[in-house]
């Protein structure tokens, strides 16, 4: 159970209600009126909780779970313990996520301005926005309706935010235009100058960074992530993209819609990702690459070349999965031969 000091829970919710909002199907429709009080992991769930199974690795934990209900795929339903109500879904994790959102919805937007906030008279800040302590909003900045701005955040001149944005504490925003419903977690830096210079025998010559950062609707940006503004072209983050903590996005990078970048991903300047690209933690992208839509990049992969749409790559330098496993098998055979095996 989530700590009630930090999370507000709704409910209970009936299984019929959870099935309807998640798109799941009750294996036993007669159980539809049964009430569920919370969501919980397999190992800790009790008779009043709903859980899920999405990975065969946790089948034994599923079979031993005390949960009252679970989201599960048809193929795994036979492993459920007796008495567990089953919500059948092709995508149990996504169905569970929708149920969890019902139990723990986003808190309603607050309003008000801390006395210590400094808001330039030439900024546009609607009355229904919440402005935290020590926030600085500079001239020409424009906030949409119901924005929430956390303590110590600085919003630079002419920055624009769409409606319902949630900007956490200690964020800096400059040279950027941000869409609606964007979430920026603590410590993120968006719009600072990119890493641009011309080599010279007397020392690098800095190139003015004259672009912006353009962020689409419904983007989520993790804590301490940095997104550089463009050098002339803009840096663009596509709508619905999810960016984890400690990610570095260089100048002129373009991300398509719905990309997912895990922690410590680094993308060098002018690289372009198509829609729905997934990049695992600590993967690194050289500059000026083109990554096709729905490509999948494994954790710690090092990309030195373009990746076609839909391809999965891993390794350093990154190669297609089949090639990676073939190389790995050859290396193992050579090592075994060297050891006299």
Coordinates of C-alpha atoms in Angstrom, one line a residue:
X1 CA 0.0 0.0 0.0
X2 CA 1.3 3.4 -0.9
X3 CA 2.1 5.8 2.0
X4 CA -1.0 8.0 2.5
X5 CA 1.2 10.9 3.6
X6 CA 2.4 11.2 0.0
X7 CA -0.3 9.6 -2.2
X8 CA -4.1 10.0 -2.3
X9 CA -6.0 6.8 -3.1
X10 CA -9.5 6.6 -4.5
X11 CA -11.8 3.7 -4.4
X12 CA -12.6 0.9 -3.8
X13 CA -13.3 0.1 -7.4
X14 CA -15.3 -2.9 -8.7
X15 CA -13.7 -5.4 -11.0
X16 CA -16.3 -4.4 -13.6
X17 CA -15.1 -0.8 -13.4
X18 CA -11.4 -1.8 -13.6
X19 CA -12.1 -4.0 -16.6
X20 CA -14.0 -1.2 -18.4
X21 CA -11.3 1.4 -17.9
X22 CA -8.4 -0.9 -18.7
X23 CA -9.9 -2.7 -21.7
X24 CA -9.5 -6.1 -20.0
X25 CA -12.1 -8.9 -19.9
X26 CA -13.1 -10.6 -16.7
X27 CA -12.6 -14.4 -16.9
X28 CA -15.6 -14.8 -14.6
X29 CA -18.2 -12.1 -15.3
X30 CA -19.9 -13.1 -12.0
X31 CA -17.0 -11.5 -10.1
X32 CA -17.7 -8.1 -11.6
X33 CA -19.2 -6.6 -8.4
X34 CA -16.3 -7.6 -6.3
X35 CA -14.5 -4.5 -4.8
X36 CA -10.8 -3.9 -5.0
X37 CA -9.1 -1.5 -2.6
X38 CA -5.6 -1.0 -4.0
X39 CA -2.9 -2.0 -6.5
X40 CA 0.1 -3.9 -5.4
X41 CA 3.1 -6.0 -6.7
X42 CA 2.8 -9.8 -6.9
X43 CA 4.8 -10.5 -3.8
X44 CA 3.0 -8.1 -1.4
X45 CA -0.6 -8.0 -2.8
X46 CA -3.3 -9.3 -0.5
X47 CA -6.9 -10.4 -1.1
X48 CA -8.1 -6.7 -1.5
X49 CA -5.5 -5.8 -4.1
X50 CA -5.1 -6.2 -7.9
X51 CA -1.8 -7.0 -9.4
X52 CA -0.4 -8.1 -12.8
X53 CA 1.8 -10.6 -14.6
X54 CA 3.5 -9.4 -17.7
X55 CA 6.9 -11.3 -17.6
X56 CA 7.2 -15.1 -17.6
X57 CA 10.2 -14.6 -15.2
X58 CA 7.7 -13.9 -12.4
X59 CA 5.4 -16.9 -13.1
X60 CA 6.3 -18.6 -9.8
X61 CA 5.6 -15.4 -7.9
X62 CA 2.2 -15.1 -9.7
X63 CA 1.3 -18.7 -8.8
X64 CA 2.1 -18.0 -5.1
X65 CA 0.5 -14.5 -4.9
X66 CA -2.3 -13.8 -2.4
X67 CA -3.7 -11.0 -4.7
X68 CA -7.5 -10.9 -5.0
X69 CA -7.3 -10.1 -8.7
X70 CA -4.7 -9.9 -11.5
X71 CA -4.3 -8.6 -15.0
X72 CA -2.8 -11.5 -17.0
X73 CA -2.5 -12.8 -20.6
X74 CA -4.6 -15.8 -21.7
X75 CA -1.5 -18.0 -22.0
X76 CA -0.6 -17.6 -18.3
X77 CA -4.0 -17.8 -16.8
X78 CA -3.7 -21.4 -15.9
X79 CA -0.9 -20.6 -13.4
X80 CA -3.2 -18.4 -11.3
X81 CA -3.8 -19.6 -7.7
X82 CA -7.3 -20.7 -6.7
X83 CA -9.7 -17.9 -5.9
X84 CA -7.8 -15.1 -7.8
X85 CA -10.1 -13.1 -10.2
X86 CA -8.5 -12.8 -13.6
X87 CA -8.7 -9.7 -15.8
X88 CA -7.6 -11.0 -19.2
X89 CA -5.5 -8.7 -21.4
X90 CA -3.1 -8.9 -24.3
X91 CA -1.1 -6.1 -22.5
X92 CA -1.4 -6.8 -18.8
X93 CA 1.1 -4.1 -17.7
X94 CA -0.6 -1.4 -19.7
X95 CA -4.0 -2.5 -18.3
X96 CA -2.6 -2.5 -14.8
X97 CA -1.2 1.0 -15.4
X98 CA -4.7 2.3 -16.3
X99 CA -6.1 0.7 -13.1
X100 CA -3.3 2.3 -11.0
X101 CA -4.1 5.7 -12.5
X102 CA -7.7 5.2 -11.3
X103 CA -6.6 4.5 -7.8
X104 CA -4.0 7.2 -7.8
X105 CA -5.0 10.1 -10.1
X106 CA -2.9 13.2 -10.5
X107 CA -3.7 15.7 -7.7
X108 CA -5.9 18.6 -9.0
X109 CA -4.1 21.7 -10.0
X110 CA -3.5 24.2 -7.3
X111 CA -3.3 28.0 -7.7
X112 CA -1.6 30.8 -5.8
X113 CA 1.7 32.7 -5.8
X114 CA 4.4 32.5 -3.1
X115 CA 5.3 35.9 -1.8
X116 CA 8.9 35.3 -2.6
X117 CA 8.3 34.6 -6.3
X118 CA 9.7 37.2 -8.7
X119 CA 7.4 37.7 -11.7
X120 CA 8.3 40.3 -14.3
X121 CA 5.4 42.6 -15.1
X122 CA 6.0 41.8 -18.8
X123 CA 5.4 38.1 -18.2
X124 CA 2.0 36.5 -18.7
X125 CA 1.0 34.2 -15.8
X126 CA -2.7 33.3 -15.5
X127 CA -4.3 33.6 -12.1
X128 CA -5.0 29.8 -12.0
X129 CA -1.3 28.9 -12.1
X130 CA 0.6 27.8 -8.9
X131 CA 3.9 29.6 -8.5
X132 CA 6.2 28.3 -5.8
X133 CA 8.7 29.9 -3.5
X134 CA 11.6 31.8 -5.1
X135 CA 10.5 31.2 -8.6
X136 CA 11.7 33.7 -11.2
X137 CA 9.7 34.3 -14.3
X138 CA 11.4 36.8 -16.7
X139 CA 10.0 39.3 -19.2
X140 CA 8.0 38.0 -22.1
X141 CA 7.5 34.5 -20.7
X142 CA 4.0 33.2 -21.2
X143 CA 2.4 30.4 -19.1
X144 CA -0.7 28.5 -20.1
X145 CA -3.6 27.9 -17.8
X146 CA -3.2 25.8 -14.6
X147 CA 0.6 25.5 -14.8
X148 CA 2.4 24.3 -11.7
X149 CA 5.9 25.8 -11.1
X150 CA 8.0 24.4 -8.3
X151 CA 10.3 26.3 -5.9
X152 CA 13.5 27.9 -7.2
X153 CA 12.7 27.3 -10.8
X154 CA 13.8 30.0 -13.3
X155 CA 11.8 30.6 -16.5
X156 CA 13.8 32.8 -18.9
X157 CA 12.7 35.6 -21.2
X158 CA 10.1 34.7 -23.9
X159 CA 9.8 31.1 -22.8
X160 CA 6.3 29.7 -23.5
X161 CA 4.5 26.9 -21.7
X162 CA 1.2 25.3 -22.8
X163 CA -1.7 24.6 -20.5
X164 CA -1.4 22.2 -17.5
X165 CA 2.4 21.9 -17.5
X166 CA 4.0 20.7 -14.2
X167 CA 7.5 22.1 -13.8
X168 CA 9.2 20.8 -10.6
X169 CA 11.6 22.5 -8.3
X170 CA 15.1 23.8 -9.3
X171 CA 14.4 23.7 -13.1
X172 CA 15.8 26.2 -15.5
X173 CA 14.1 26.9 -18.8
X174 CA 15.4 29.2 -21.5
X175 CA 15.1 29.6 -25.3
X176 CA 12.3 27.0 -25.4
X177 CA 8.6 26.6 -26.5
X178 CA 6.8 23.9 -24.5
X179 CA 3.5 22.3 -25.4
X180 CA 0.6 21.3 -23.1
X181 CA 0.6 18.8 -20.2
X182 CA 4.4 18.6 -20.2
X183 CA 6.0 17.3 -17.0
X184 CA 9.6 18.4 -16.1
X185 CA 11.1 16.8 -13.0
X186 CA 13.5 18.5 -10.5
X187 CA 16.8 19.8 -11.7
X188 CA 16.3 19.6 -15.4
X189 CA 18.0 22.2 -17.6
X190 CA 16.3 23.0 -21.0
X191 CA 17.5 25.5 -23.6
X192 CA 21.1 26.1 -22.5
X193 CA 23.7 26.7 -25.2
X194 CA 24.8 23.6 -27.1
X195 CA 28.3 22.3 -27.4
X196 CA 29.4 24.1 -30.6
X197 CA 32.8 25.3 -31.5
X198 CA 35.3 25.4 -34.4
X199 CA 38.8 23.9 -33.7
X200 CA 41.6 26.4 -34.0
X201 CA 45.3 26.2 -33.2
X202 CA 44.9 28.9 -30.7
X203 CA 42.0 27.3 -29.0
X204 CA 38.4 26.4 -29.8
X205 CA 36.2 29.2 -31.2
X206 CA 32.7 29.1 -29.8
X207 CA 29.8 29.2 -32.3
X208 CA 26.8 31.1 -31.2
X209 CA 23.9 28.8 -30.5
X210 CA 20.9 30.6 -32.1
X211 CA 18.2 27.9 -32.1
X212 CA 15.5 26.9 -29.7
X213 CA 14.1 23.8 -28.0
X214 CA 10.7 22.9 -29.2
X215 CA 8.8 20.4 -27.0
X216 CA 5.6 18.8 -28.0
X217 CA 2.5 18.0 -25.9
X218 CA 2.5 15.3 -23.2
X219 CA 6.3 15.0 -22.9
X220 CA 7.8 13.8 -19.6
X221 CA 11.4 14.9 -18.8
X222 CA 13.3 13.3 -16.0
X223 CA 15.3 14.7 -13.1
X224 CA 18.7 16.4 -14.0
X225 CA 18.2 15.8 -17.7
X226 CA 19.7 18.4 -20.0
X227 CA 18.4 19.4 -23.4
X228 CA 20.6 21.9 -25.4
X229 CA 19.1 24.4 -27.7
X230 CA 19.9 24.2 -31.4
X231 CA 22.8 25.9 -33.1
X232 CA 20.6 27.4 -35.8
X233 CA 18.0 24.7 -36.4
X234 CA 15.9 23.8 -33.4
X235 CA 16.3 20.9 -31.0
X236 CA 12.9 19.2 -31.2
X237 CA 11.3 16.7 -28.8
X238 CA 8.2 15.0 -30.3
X239 CA 4.8 14.7 -28.6
X240 CA 4.4 11.9 -26.0
X241 CA 8.1 11.2 -25.6
X242 CA 9.3 9.9 -22.2
X243 CA 12.8 10.9 -21.1
X244 CA 14.3 9.4 -18.0
X245 CA 16.7 11.0 -15.5
X246 CA 20.2 12.1 -16.4
X247 CA 19.8 12.1 -20.1
X248 CA 21.8 14.4 -22.3
X249 CA 20.3 15.6 -25.6
X250 CA 22.6 17.7 -27.8
X251 CA 22.0 20.6 -30.1
X252 CA 19.8 20.1 -33.2
X253 CA 18.7 16.7 -32.1
X254 CA 15.2 15.7 -33.3
X255 CA 13.2 13.1 -31.5
X256 CA 10.0 11.8 -33.1
X257 CA 6.7 11.1 -31.4
X258 CA 6.5 8.6 -28.5
X259 CA 10.2 7.9 -28.1
X260 CA 11.4 6.3 -24.8
X261 CA 14.9 7.2 -23.5
X262 CA 16.1 5.4 -20.3
X263 CA 18.6 6.8 -17.8
X264 CA 22.0 8.2 -18.9
X265 CA 21.3 8.0 -22.6
X266 CA 23.4 10.5 -24.5
X267 CA 22.5 11.8 -27.9
X268 CA 25.1 13.9 -29.8
X269 CA 24.3 16.9 -31.9
X270 CA 22.2 16.7 -35.1
X271 CA 21.1 13.1 -34.7
X272 CA 17.5 12.4 -35.6
X273 CA 15.3 9.7 -34.1
X274 CA 12.0 8.6 -35.8
X275 CA 8.8 7.9 -34.0
X276 CA 8.6 5.4 -31.1
X277 CA 12.3 4.7 -30.9
X278 CA 13.3 3.0 -27.6
X279 CA 16.8 3.5 -26.2
X280 CA 18.1 1.5 -23.2
X281 CA 20.1 3.0 -20.3
X282 CA 23.6 4.4 -21.0
X283 CA 23.3 3.9 -24.7
X284 CA 25.2 6.6 -26.7
X285 CA 24.6 8.1 -30.1
X286 CA 27.3 9.7 -32.2
X287 CA 26.3 12.9 -34.0
X288 CA 24.6 13.3 -37.3
X289 CA 22.9 9.8 -37.3
X290 CA 19.5 8.9 -38.5
X291 CA 17.6 6.3 -36.4
X292 CA 14.5 4.9 -38.0
X293 CA 11.1 4.7 -36.4
X294 CA 10.5 1.9 -33.9
X295 CA 14.2 1.1 -33.8
X296 CA 15.3 -0.5 -30.5
X297 CA 18.6 0.3 -28.9
X298 CA 19.9 -2.0 -26.2
X299 CA 21.4 -0.7 -22.9
X300 CA 25.0 0.5 -23.2
X301 CA 25.0 0.2 -27.0
X302 CA 27.3 2.6 -28.8
X303 CA 25.8 3.8 -32.1
X304 CA 28.3 4.9 -34.8
X305 CA 26.0 4.4 -37.8
X306 CA 22.4 4.9 -38.9
X307 CA 19.8 2.4 -37.8
X308 CA 17.0 1.4 -40.2
X309 CA 13.4 1.6 -39.1
X310 CA 12.3 -1.3 -36.9
X311 CA 15.8 -2.7 -36.3
X312 CA 17.1 -3.8 -32.9
X313 CA 20.8 -3.2 -32.2
X314 CA 23.2 -3.8 -29.3
X315 CA 26.9 -3.8 -28.5
X316 CA 29.7 -1.4 -29.0
X317 CA 29.9 -0.5 -31.8
X318 CA 26.2 -1.4 -32.1
X319 CA 25.2 -4.1 -34.6
X320 CA 21.9 -5.9 -35.3
X321 CA 21.0 -8.5 -32.7
X322 CA 21.7 -11.5 -34.9
X323 CA 25.2 -10.2 -35.8
X324 CA 25.9 -9.4 -32.1
X325 CA 25.0 -12.9 -30.9
X326 CA 27.0 -14.5 -33.8
X327 CA 30.0 -12.4 -32.8
X328 CA 29.6 -13.3 -29.2
X329 CA 29.4 -17.0 -30.0
X330 CA 32.6 -16.8 -32.1
X331 CA 34.4 -15.0 -29.3
X332 CA 33.4 -17.7 -26.8
X333 CA 34.6 -20.4 -29.1
X334 CA 37.9 -18.7 -29.6
X335 CA 38.4 -18.2 -25.9
X336 CA 37.5 -21.8 -25.2
X337 CA 40.0 -23.0 -27.9
X338 CA 42.7 -20.7 -26.4
X339 CA 42.1 -22.3 -23.0
X340 CA 42.4 -25.8 -24.5
X341 CA 38.7 -26.6 -24.2

